Coordinates of C-alpha atoms in Angstrom, one line a residue:
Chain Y
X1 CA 19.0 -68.6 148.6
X2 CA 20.7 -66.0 150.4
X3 CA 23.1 -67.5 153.2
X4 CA 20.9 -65.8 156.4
X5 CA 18.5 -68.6 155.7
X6 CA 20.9 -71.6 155.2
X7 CA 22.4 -70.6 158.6
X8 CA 19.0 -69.7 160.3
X9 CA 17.7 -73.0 159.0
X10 CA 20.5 -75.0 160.5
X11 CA 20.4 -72.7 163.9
X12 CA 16.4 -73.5 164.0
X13 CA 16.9 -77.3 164.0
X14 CA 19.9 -77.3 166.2
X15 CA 17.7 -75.2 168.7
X16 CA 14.9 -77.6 168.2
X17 CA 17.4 -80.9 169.3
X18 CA 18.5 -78.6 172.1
X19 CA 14.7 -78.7 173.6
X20 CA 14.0 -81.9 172.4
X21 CA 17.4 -83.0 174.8
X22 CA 15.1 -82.6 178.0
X23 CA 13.3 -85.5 177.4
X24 CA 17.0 -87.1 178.5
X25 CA 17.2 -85.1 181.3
X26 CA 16.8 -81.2 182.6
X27 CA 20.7 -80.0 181.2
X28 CA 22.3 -77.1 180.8
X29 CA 22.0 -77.0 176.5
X30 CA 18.1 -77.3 177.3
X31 CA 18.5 -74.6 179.7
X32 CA 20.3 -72.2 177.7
X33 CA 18.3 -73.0 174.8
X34 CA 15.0 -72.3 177.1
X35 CA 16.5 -68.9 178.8
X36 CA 17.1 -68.1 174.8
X37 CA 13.5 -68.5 174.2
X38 CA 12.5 -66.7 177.2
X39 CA 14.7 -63.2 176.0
X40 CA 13.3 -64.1 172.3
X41 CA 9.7 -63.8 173.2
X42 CA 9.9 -61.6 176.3
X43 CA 11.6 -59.0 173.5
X44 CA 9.2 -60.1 170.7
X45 CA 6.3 -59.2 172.8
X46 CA 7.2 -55.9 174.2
X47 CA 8.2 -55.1 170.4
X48 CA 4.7 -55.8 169.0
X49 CA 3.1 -54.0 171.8
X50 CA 5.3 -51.3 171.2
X51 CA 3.9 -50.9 167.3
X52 CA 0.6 -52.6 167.7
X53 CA -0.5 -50.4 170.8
X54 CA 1.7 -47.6 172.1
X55 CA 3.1 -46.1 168.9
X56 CA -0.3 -46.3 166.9
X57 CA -2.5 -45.0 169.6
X58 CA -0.3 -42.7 171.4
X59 CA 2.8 -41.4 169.2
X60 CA 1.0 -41.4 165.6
X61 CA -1.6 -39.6 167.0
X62 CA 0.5 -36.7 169.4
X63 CA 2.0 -36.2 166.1
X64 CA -1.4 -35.2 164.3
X65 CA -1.6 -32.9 166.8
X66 CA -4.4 -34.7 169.1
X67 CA -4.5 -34.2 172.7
X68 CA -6.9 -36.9 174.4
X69 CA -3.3 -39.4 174.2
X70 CA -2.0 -37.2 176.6
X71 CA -4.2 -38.6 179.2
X72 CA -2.8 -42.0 178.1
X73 CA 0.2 -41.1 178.5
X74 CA -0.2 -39.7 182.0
X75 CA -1.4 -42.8 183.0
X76 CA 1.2 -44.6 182.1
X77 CA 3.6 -42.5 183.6
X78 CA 1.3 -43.0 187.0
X79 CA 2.0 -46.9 186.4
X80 CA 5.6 -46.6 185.9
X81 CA 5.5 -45.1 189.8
X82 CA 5.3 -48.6 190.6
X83 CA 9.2 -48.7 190.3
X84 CA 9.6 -46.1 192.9
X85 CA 8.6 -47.7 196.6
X86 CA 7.6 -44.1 197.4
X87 CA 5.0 -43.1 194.6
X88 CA 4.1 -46.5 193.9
X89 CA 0.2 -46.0 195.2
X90 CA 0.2 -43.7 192.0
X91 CA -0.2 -46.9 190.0
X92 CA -3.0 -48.0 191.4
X93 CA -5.3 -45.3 189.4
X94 CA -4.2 -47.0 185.9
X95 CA -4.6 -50.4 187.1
X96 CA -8.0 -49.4 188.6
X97 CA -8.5 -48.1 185.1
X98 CA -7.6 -50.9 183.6
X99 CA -8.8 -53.6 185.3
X100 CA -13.1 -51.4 185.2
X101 CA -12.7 -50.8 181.3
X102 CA -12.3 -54.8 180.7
X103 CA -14.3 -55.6 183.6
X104 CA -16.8 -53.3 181.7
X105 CA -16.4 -54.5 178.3
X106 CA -16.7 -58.7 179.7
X107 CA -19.7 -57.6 181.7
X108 CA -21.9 -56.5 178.7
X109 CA -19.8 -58.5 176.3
X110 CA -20.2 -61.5 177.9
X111 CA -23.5 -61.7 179.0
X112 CA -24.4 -60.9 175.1
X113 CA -22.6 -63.5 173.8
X114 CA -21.4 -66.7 175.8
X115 CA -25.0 -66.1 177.9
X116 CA -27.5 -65.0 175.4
X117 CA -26.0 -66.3 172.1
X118 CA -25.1 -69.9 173.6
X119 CA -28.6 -70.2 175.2
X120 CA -30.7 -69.2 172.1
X121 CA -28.3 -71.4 169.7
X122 CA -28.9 -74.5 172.0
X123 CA -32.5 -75.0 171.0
X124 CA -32.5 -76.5 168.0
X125 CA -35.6 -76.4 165.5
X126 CA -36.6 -80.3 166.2
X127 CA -39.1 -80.3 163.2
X128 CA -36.8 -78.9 160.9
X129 CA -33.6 -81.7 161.9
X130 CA -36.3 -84.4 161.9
X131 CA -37.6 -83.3 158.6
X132 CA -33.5 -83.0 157.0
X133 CA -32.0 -86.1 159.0
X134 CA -34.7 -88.1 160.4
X135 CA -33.9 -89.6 164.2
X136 CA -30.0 -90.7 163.2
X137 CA -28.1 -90.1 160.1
X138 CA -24.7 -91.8 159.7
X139 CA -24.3 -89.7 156.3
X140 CA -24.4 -86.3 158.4
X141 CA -22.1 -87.9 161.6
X142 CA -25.1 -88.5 163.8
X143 CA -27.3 -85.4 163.1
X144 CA -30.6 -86.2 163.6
X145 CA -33.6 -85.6 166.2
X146 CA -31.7 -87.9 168.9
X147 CA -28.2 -86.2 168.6
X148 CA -30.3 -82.6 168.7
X149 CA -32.1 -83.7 172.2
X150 CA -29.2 -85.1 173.6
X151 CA -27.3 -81.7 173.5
X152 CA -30.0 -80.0 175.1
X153 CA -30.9 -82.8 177.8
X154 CA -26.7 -83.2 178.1
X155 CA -26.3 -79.4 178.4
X156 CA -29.1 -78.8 180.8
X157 CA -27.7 -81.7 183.3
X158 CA -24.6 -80.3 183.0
X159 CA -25.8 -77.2 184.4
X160 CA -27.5 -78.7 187.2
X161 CA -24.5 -81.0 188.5
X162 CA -23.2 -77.3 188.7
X163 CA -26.1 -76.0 190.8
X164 CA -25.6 -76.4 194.5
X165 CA -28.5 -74.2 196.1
X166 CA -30.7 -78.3 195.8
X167 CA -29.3 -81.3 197.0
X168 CA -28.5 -83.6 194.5
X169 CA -31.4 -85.9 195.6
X170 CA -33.4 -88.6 193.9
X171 CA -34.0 -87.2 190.8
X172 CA -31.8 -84.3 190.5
X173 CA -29.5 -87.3 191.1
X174 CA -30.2 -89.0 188.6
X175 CA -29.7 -86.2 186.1
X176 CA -26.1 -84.7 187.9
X177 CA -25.1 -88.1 186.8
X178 CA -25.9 -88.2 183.4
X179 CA -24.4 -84.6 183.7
X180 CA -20.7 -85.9 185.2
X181 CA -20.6 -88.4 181.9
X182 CA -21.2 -85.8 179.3
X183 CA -18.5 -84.1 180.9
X184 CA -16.3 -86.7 180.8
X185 CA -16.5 -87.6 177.2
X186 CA -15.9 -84.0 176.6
X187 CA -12.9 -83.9 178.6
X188 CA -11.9 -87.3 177.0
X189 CA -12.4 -85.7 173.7
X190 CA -10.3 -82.4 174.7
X191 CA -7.6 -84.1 175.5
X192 CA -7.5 -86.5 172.7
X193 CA -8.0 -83.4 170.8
X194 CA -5.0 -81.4 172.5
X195 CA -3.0 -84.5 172.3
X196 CA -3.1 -85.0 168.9
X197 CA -2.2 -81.0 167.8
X198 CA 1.1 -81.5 169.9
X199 CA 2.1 -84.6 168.2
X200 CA 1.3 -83.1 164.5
X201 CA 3.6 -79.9 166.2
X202 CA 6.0 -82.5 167.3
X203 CA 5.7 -84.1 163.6
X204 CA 5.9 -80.9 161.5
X205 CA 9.2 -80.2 163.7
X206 CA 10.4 -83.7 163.1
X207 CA 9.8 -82.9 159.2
X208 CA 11.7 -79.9 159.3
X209 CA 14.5 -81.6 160.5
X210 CA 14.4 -84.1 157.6
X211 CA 13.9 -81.7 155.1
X212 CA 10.1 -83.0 154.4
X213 CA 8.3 -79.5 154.6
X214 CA 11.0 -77.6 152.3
X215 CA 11.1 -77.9 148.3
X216 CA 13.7 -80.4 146.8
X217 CA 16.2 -78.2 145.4
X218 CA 16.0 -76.0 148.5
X219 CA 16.6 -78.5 150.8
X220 CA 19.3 -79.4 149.0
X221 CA 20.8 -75.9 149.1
X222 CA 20.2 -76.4 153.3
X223 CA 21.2 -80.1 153.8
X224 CA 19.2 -80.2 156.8
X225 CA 19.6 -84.1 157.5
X226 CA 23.5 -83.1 157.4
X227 CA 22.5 -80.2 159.9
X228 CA 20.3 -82.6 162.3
X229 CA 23.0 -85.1 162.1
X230 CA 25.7 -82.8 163.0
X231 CA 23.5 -81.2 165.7
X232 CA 23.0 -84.5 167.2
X233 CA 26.9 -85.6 167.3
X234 CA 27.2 -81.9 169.3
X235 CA 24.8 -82.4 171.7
X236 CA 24.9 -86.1 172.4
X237 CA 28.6 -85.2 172.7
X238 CA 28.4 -82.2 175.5
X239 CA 25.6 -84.2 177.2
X240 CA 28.2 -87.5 177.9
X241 CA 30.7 -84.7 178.6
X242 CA 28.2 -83.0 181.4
X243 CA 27.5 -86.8 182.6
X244 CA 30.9 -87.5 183.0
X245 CA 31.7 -84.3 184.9
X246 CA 29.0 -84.9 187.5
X247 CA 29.6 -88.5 188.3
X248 CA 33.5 -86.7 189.1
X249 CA 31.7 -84.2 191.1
X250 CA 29.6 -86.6 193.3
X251 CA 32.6 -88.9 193.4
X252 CA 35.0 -85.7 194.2
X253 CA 31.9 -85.2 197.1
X254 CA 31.4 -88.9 198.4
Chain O
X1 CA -7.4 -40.4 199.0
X2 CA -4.5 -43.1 198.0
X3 CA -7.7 -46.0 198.5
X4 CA -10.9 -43.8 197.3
X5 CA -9.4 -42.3 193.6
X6 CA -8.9 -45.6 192.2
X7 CA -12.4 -46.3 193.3
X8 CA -14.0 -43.9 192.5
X9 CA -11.7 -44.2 189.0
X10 CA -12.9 -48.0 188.6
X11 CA -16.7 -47.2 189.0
X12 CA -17.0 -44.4 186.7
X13 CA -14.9 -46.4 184.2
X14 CA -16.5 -49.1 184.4
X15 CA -20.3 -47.5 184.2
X16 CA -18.9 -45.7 181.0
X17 CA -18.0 -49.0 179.2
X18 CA -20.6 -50.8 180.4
X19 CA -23.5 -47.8 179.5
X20 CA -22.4 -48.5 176.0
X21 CA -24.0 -51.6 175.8
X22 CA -27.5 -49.0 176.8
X23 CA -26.7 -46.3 174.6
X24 CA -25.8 -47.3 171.1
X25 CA -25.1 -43.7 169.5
X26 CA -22.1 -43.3 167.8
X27 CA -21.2 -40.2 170.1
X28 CA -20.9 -42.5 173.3
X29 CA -19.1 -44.9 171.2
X30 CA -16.4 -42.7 170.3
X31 CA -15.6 -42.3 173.8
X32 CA -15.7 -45.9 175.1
X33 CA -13.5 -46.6 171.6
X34 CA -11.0 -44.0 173.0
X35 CA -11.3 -45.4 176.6
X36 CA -10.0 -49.0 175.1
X37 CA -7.4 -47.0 173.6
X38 CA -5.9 -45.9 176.8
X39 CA -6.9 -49.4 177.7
X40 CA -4.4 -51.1 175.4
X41 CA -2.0 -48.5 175.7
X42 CA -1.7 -49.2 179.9
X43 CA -1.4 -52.9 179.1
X44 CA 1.5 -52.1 176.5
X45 CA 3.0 -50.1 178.8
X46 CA 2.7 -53.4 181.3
X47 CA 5.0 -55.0 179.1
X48 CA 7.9 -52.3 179.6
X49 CA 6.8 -52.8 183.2
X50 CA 7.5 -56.3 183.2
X51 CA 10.4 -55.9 181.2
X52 CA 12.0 -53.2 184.0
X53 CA 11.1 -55.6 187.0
X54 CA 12.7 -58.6 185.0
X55 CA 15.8 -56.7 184.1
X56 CA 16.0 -55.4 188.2
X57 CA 15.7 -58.8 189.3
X58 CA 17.9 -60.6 186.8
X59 CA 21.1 -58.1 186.2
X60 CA 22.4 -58.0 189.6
X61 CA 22.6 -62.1 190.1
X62 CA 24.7 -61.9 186.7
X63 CA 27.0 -59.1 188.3
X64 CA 27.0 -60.9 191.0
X65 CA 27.9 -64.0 189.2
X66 CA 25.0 -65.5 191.9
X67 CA 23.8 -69.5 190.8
X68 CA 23.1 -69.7 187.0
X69 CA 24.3 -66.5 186.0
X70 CA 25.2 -67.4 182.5
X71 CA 21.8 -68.9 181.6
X72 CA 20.0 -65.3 182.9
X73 CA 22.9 -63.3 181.0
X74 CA 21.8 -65.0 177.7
X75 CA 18.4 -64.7 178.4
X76 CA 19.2 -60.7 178.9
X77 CA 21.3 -60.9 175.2
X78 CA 18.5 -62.4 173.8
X79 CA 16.5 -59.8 175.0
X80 CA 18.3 -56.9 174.1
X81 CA 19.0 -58.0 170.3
X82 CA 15.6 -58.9 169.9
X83 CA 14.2 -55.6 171.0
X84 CA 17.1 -53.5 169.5
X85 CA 16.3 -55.4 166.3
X86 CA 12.6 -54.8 166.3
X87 CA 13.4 -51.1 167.0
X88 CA 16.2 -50.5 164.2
X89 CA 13.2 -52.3 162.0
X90 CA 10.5 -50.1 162.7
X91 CA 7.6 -50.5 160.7
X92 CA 9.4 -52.9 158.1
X93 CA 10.7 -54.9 161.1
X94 CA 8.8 -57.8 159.4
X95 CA 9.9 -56.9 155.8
X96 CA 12.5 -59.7 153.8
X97 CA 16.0 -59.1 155.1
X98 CA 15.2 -57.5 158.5
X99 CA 17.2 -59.1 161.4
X100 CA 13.7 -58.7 163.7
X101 CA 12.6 -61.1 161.3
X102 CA 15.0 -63.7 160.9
X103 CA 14.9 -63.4 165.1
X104 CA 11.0 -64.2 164.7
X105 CA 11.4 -67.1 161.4
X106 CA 14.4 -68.6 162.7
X107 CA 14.4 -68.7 167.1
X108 CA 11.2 -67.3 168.2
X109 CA 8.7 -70.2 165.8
X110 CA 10.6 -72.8 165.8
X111 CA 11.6 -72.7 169.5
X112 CA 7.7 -71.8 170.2
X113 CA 6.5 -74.7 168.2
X114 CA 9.3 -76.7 170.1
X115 CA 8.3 -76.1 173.0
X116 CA 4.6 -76.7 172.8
X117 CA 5.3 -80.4 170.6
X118 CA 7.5 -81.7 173.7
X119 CA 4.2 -81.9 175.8
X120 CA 3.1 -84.2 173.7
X121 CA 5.5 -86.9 175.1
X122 CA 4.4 -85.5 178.6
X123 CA 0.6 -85.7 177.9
X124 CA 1.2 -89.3 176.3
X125 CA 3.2 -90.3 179.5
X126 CA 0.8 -89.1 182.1
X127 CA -2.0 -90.1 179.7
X128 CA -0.6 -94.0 179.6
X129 CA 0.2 -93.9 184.1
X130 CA -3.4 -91.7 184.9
X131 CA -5.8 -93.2 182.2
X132 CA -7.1 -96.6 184.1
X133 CA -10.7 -97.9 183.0
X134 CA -11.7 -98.2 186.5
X135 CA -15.3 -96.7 186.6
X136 CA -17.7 -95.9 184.3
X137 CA -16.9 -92.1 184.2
X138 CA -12.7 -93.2 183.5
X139 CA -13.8 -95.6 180.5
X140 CA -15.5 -92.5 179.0
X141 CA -13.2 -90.4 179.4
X142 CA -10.3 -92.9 178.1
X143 CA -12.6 -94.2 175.5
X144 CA -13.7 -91.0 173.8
X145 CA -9.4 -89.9 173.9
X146 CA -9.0 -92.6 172.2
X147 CA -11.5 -92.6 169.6
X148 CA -10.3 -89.0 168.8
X149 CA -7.2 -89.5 168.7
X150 CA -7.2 -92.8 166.5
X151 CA -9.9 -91.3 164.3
X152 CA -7.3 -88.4 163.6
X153 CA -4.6 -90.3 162.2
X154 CA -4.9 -92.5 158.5
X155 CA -4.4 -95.4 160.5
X156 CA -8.1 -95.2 162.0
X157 CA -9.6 -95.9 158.8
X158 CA -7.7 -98.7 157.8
X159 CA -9.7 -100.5 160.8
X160 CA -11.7 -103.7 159.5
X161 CA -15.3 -102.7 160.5
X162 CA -15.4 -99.8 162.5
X163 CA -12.5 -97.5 160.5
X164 CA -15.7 -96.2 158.3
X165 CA -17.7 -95.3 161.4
X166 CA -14.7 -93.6 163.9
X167 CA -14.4 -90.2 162.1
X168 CA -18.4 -90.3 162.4
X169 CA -18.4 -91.1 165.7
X170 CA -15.6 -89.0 166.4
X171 CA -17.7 -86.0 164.7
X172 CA -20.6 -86.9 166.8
X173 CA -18.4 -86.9 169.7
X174 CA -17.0 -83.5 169.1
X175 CA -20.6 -81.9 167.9
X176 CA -22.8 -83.4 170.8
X177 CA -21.3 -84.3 174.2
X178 CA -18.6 -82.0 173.4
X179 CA -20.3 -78.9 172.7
X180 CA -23.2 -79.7 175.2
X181 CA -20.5 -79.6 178.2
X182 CA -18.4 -76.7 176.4
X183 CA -21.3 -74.5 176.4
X184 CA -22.6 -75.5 180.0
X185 CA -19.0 -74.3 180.5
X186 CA -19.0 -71.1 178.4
X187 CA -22.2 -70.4 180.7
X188 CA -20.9 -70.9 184.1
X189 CA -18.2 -68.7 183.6
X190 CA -19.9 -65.9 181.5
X191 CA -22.2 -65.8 185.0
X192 CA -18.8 -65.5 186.7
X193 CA -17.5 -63.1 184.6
X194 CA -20.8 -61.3 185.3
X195 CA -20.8 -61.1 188.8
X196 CA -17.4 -60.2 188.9
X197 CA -17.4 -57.7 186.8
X198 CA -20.6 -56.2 188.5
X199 CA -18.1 -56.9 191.8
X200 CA -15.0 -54.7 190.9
X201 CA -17.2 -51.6 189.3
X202 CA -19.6 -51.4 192.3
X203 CA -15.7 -51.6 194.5
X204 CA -16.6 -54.5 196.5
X205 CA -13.8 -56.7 194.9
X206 CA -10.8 -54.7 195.7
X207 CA -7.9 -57.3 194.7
X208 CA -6.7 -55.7 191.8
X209 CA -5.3 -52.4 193.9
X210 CA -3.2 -54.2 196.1
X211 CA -3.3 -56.0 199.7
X212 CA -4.2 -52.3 201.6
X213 CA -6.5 -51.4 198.8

């Protein structure tokens, strides 16, 4: 294994302590370690859309000798005015370019497929789940007529609790009601959802820094329980070192 | 002239992309293809915009050795290597060996993956002070969390009577309710998206080119 990797690997879970120190308290080796991130990705991201976008669709093609890039590249020189406070109205012809292109694209886009698509795939055929699962079937986690009636009658009064142009009278009521509880078991689902993918995150770091995700004879080429444990005497050591020297600042101030 | 070009520009635009959608031939496709081209290639060159403004508004407080200098300096290092590595890379940037990519497998995932796990204590903590079963509409919301959440884990199924039934019900959950609201959703906002994309091609939503647009 060459020795990049060992020191990488013990880097990567010193960094990861270094986050994980701000559930102590917001310090300055959490906020070095975050303004680290924020370079990192900021960098990462103008790299990719370097090669996935600009060099692909603008350089690679000049160089086969097409022309219509040209116009690209115009426009990005007009969005670049945006530096100067003179010419900086230039750059409102490539954001007005871009901003009508998508708008174009998510009008017609849209409409065909989170209008039409979720509409039609919302009626279910009622004879053909009654004839497969019957009313209920455990075996097939609740399929069945009932579960295929209750996500048209659940999505329908969720669309009316949204519809504002009737008062929500008597029986419109009745059914924005039953809307606002589908909604919340889908919310409550969401974030039971969301919750667990950041604890098996939080897991799958915790396993790194125990070795758990790496072969046996790799990790012991790494030693990463040796790494977290060092990484923990380090930090734990410069956070009692910052604590100390702001309980002498405050008592230097009172 | 500065306020009628990019209107006129954001009209004919936009009735180009969104003709494509009435005119299906090939020809008309090649140009709305080349159209999203320029597209992307504006929104890359937003990054270098960004990247400009961030460097202008960052580089004179560390000259200036103004309040937390030394945290923006290392952010501008960072910065830097990681873009001088990507570019020294070139296309192998990603290849075994590259610096660009033991930036990316060694900072950039794991301090991504970081970062996202430590809302989980968050979410837990304002999930355990906010999550009361006070009403009807609270119990259902805490109830279904809970069931999805327990119903995840190996735990859930060691549960005398109900542990067969909670991934079920948890699969029910997620296929019925779930979806039934999710789409209601996905429909509200593709009408949005709709009328607001019908808004900024006919010019009547003018955000987008500035506060004297």
């Amino acid at each position: 294994m060459p020795t990049t990797e060992i020191v990488g690997a013990w880097i990567s879970i010193f960094l990861t302590l270094c986050i994980f120190s701000y559930l102590y308290d917001d310090n300055p080796i959490y906020k070095l370690v975050e303004h680290l991130f924020l370079g990192v990705s900021i960098g990462y991201s103008v790299v990719e859309a370097y090669f996935g976008a600009f060099k692909p669709n603008v350089i690679n093609k000049l160089a086969d000798g097409q022309l219509t890039p040209l116009v690209a590249l115009v426009l990005v020189l007009m969005l670049f005015s945006k530096v100067i406070p003179r010419f900086s109205y230039l750059a409102r012809i490539p954001i007005a370019f871009i901003v009508a292109a998508f708008a174009g694209v998510k009008l017609t886009g849209e409409a065909n497929s989170n209008l039409m698509t979720q509409v039609a795939q919302s009626m279910p055929n009622l004879a053909a789940v009654y004839a497969e699962h019957g009313l209920w079937s455990w075996d097939a986690d609740g399929a069945g007529l009932f579960s295929s009636l209750f996500l048209v009658a659940g999505l329908s009064a969720c669309l009316l609790h949204f519809y504002f142009s009737a008062p929500h009278q008597r029986g419109m009521k009745v059914v924005s009601r039953f809307g606002v509880l589908v909604l919340m078991l889908s919310f409550g689902a969401s974030f039971g959802y969301t919750v667990m993918g950041r604890i098996s995150l939080c897991i799958g770091r915790v396993q790194e820094m125990l070795g758990l995700n790496r072969p046996i004879d790799e990790a012991e080429i790494i030693q990463p329980q040796l790494a977290t444990l060092v990484s923990l005497v380090v930090i734990v050591g410069s956070l009692v070192v910052w604590r100390v020297q702001q309980s002498r600042q405050r008592g230097a101030e009172g | 002239m500065r306020r009628t070009a990019p209107l006129v520009v954001t009209f004919v635009v936009g009735v180009i992309m969104v003709g494509e959608y009435f005119i299906p031939h090939y020809r008309y496709r090649m140009i709305t293809a080349e159209l999203i081209e320029w597209g992307l290639v504006l929104a890359a060159a937003a990054f270098v915009l960004g990247l400009i403004n961030l460097v202008q508004v960052n580089l004179p407080k560390v000259i200036r050795r103004e309040q937390d200098w030394a945290y923006k300096l290392v952010m501008l290092i960072a910065l830097v290597c990681t873009i001088t590595a990507g570019a020294l890379g070139g296309k192998d940037r990603l290849g075994d060996g590259q610096i660009y990519k033991w930036i990316f497998d060694f900072l950039f995932t794991p301090l991504n993956a970081t970062m996202f796990s430590l809302l989980a204590f968050y979410i837990a903590s304002a999930a355990f002070r906010a999550f009361r079963a006070r009403n009807v509409d609270a119990a259902l919301l805490l109830g279904a969390a809970v069931v999805v959440m327990i119903a995840r884990v190996p735990i859930g199924e060691s549960i005398p009577v109900i542990g067969d039934y909670l991934p079920k019900i948890m699969n029910w959950i997620m296929d019925v309710p779930n979806i039934a609201a999710r789409r209601a959703i996905f429909i509200g906002a593709a009408l949005g998206a709709v009328a607001t994309g019908l808004r900024v091609i006919l010019g009547i939503e003018r955000s987008h080119l500035g506060s004297d647009g």
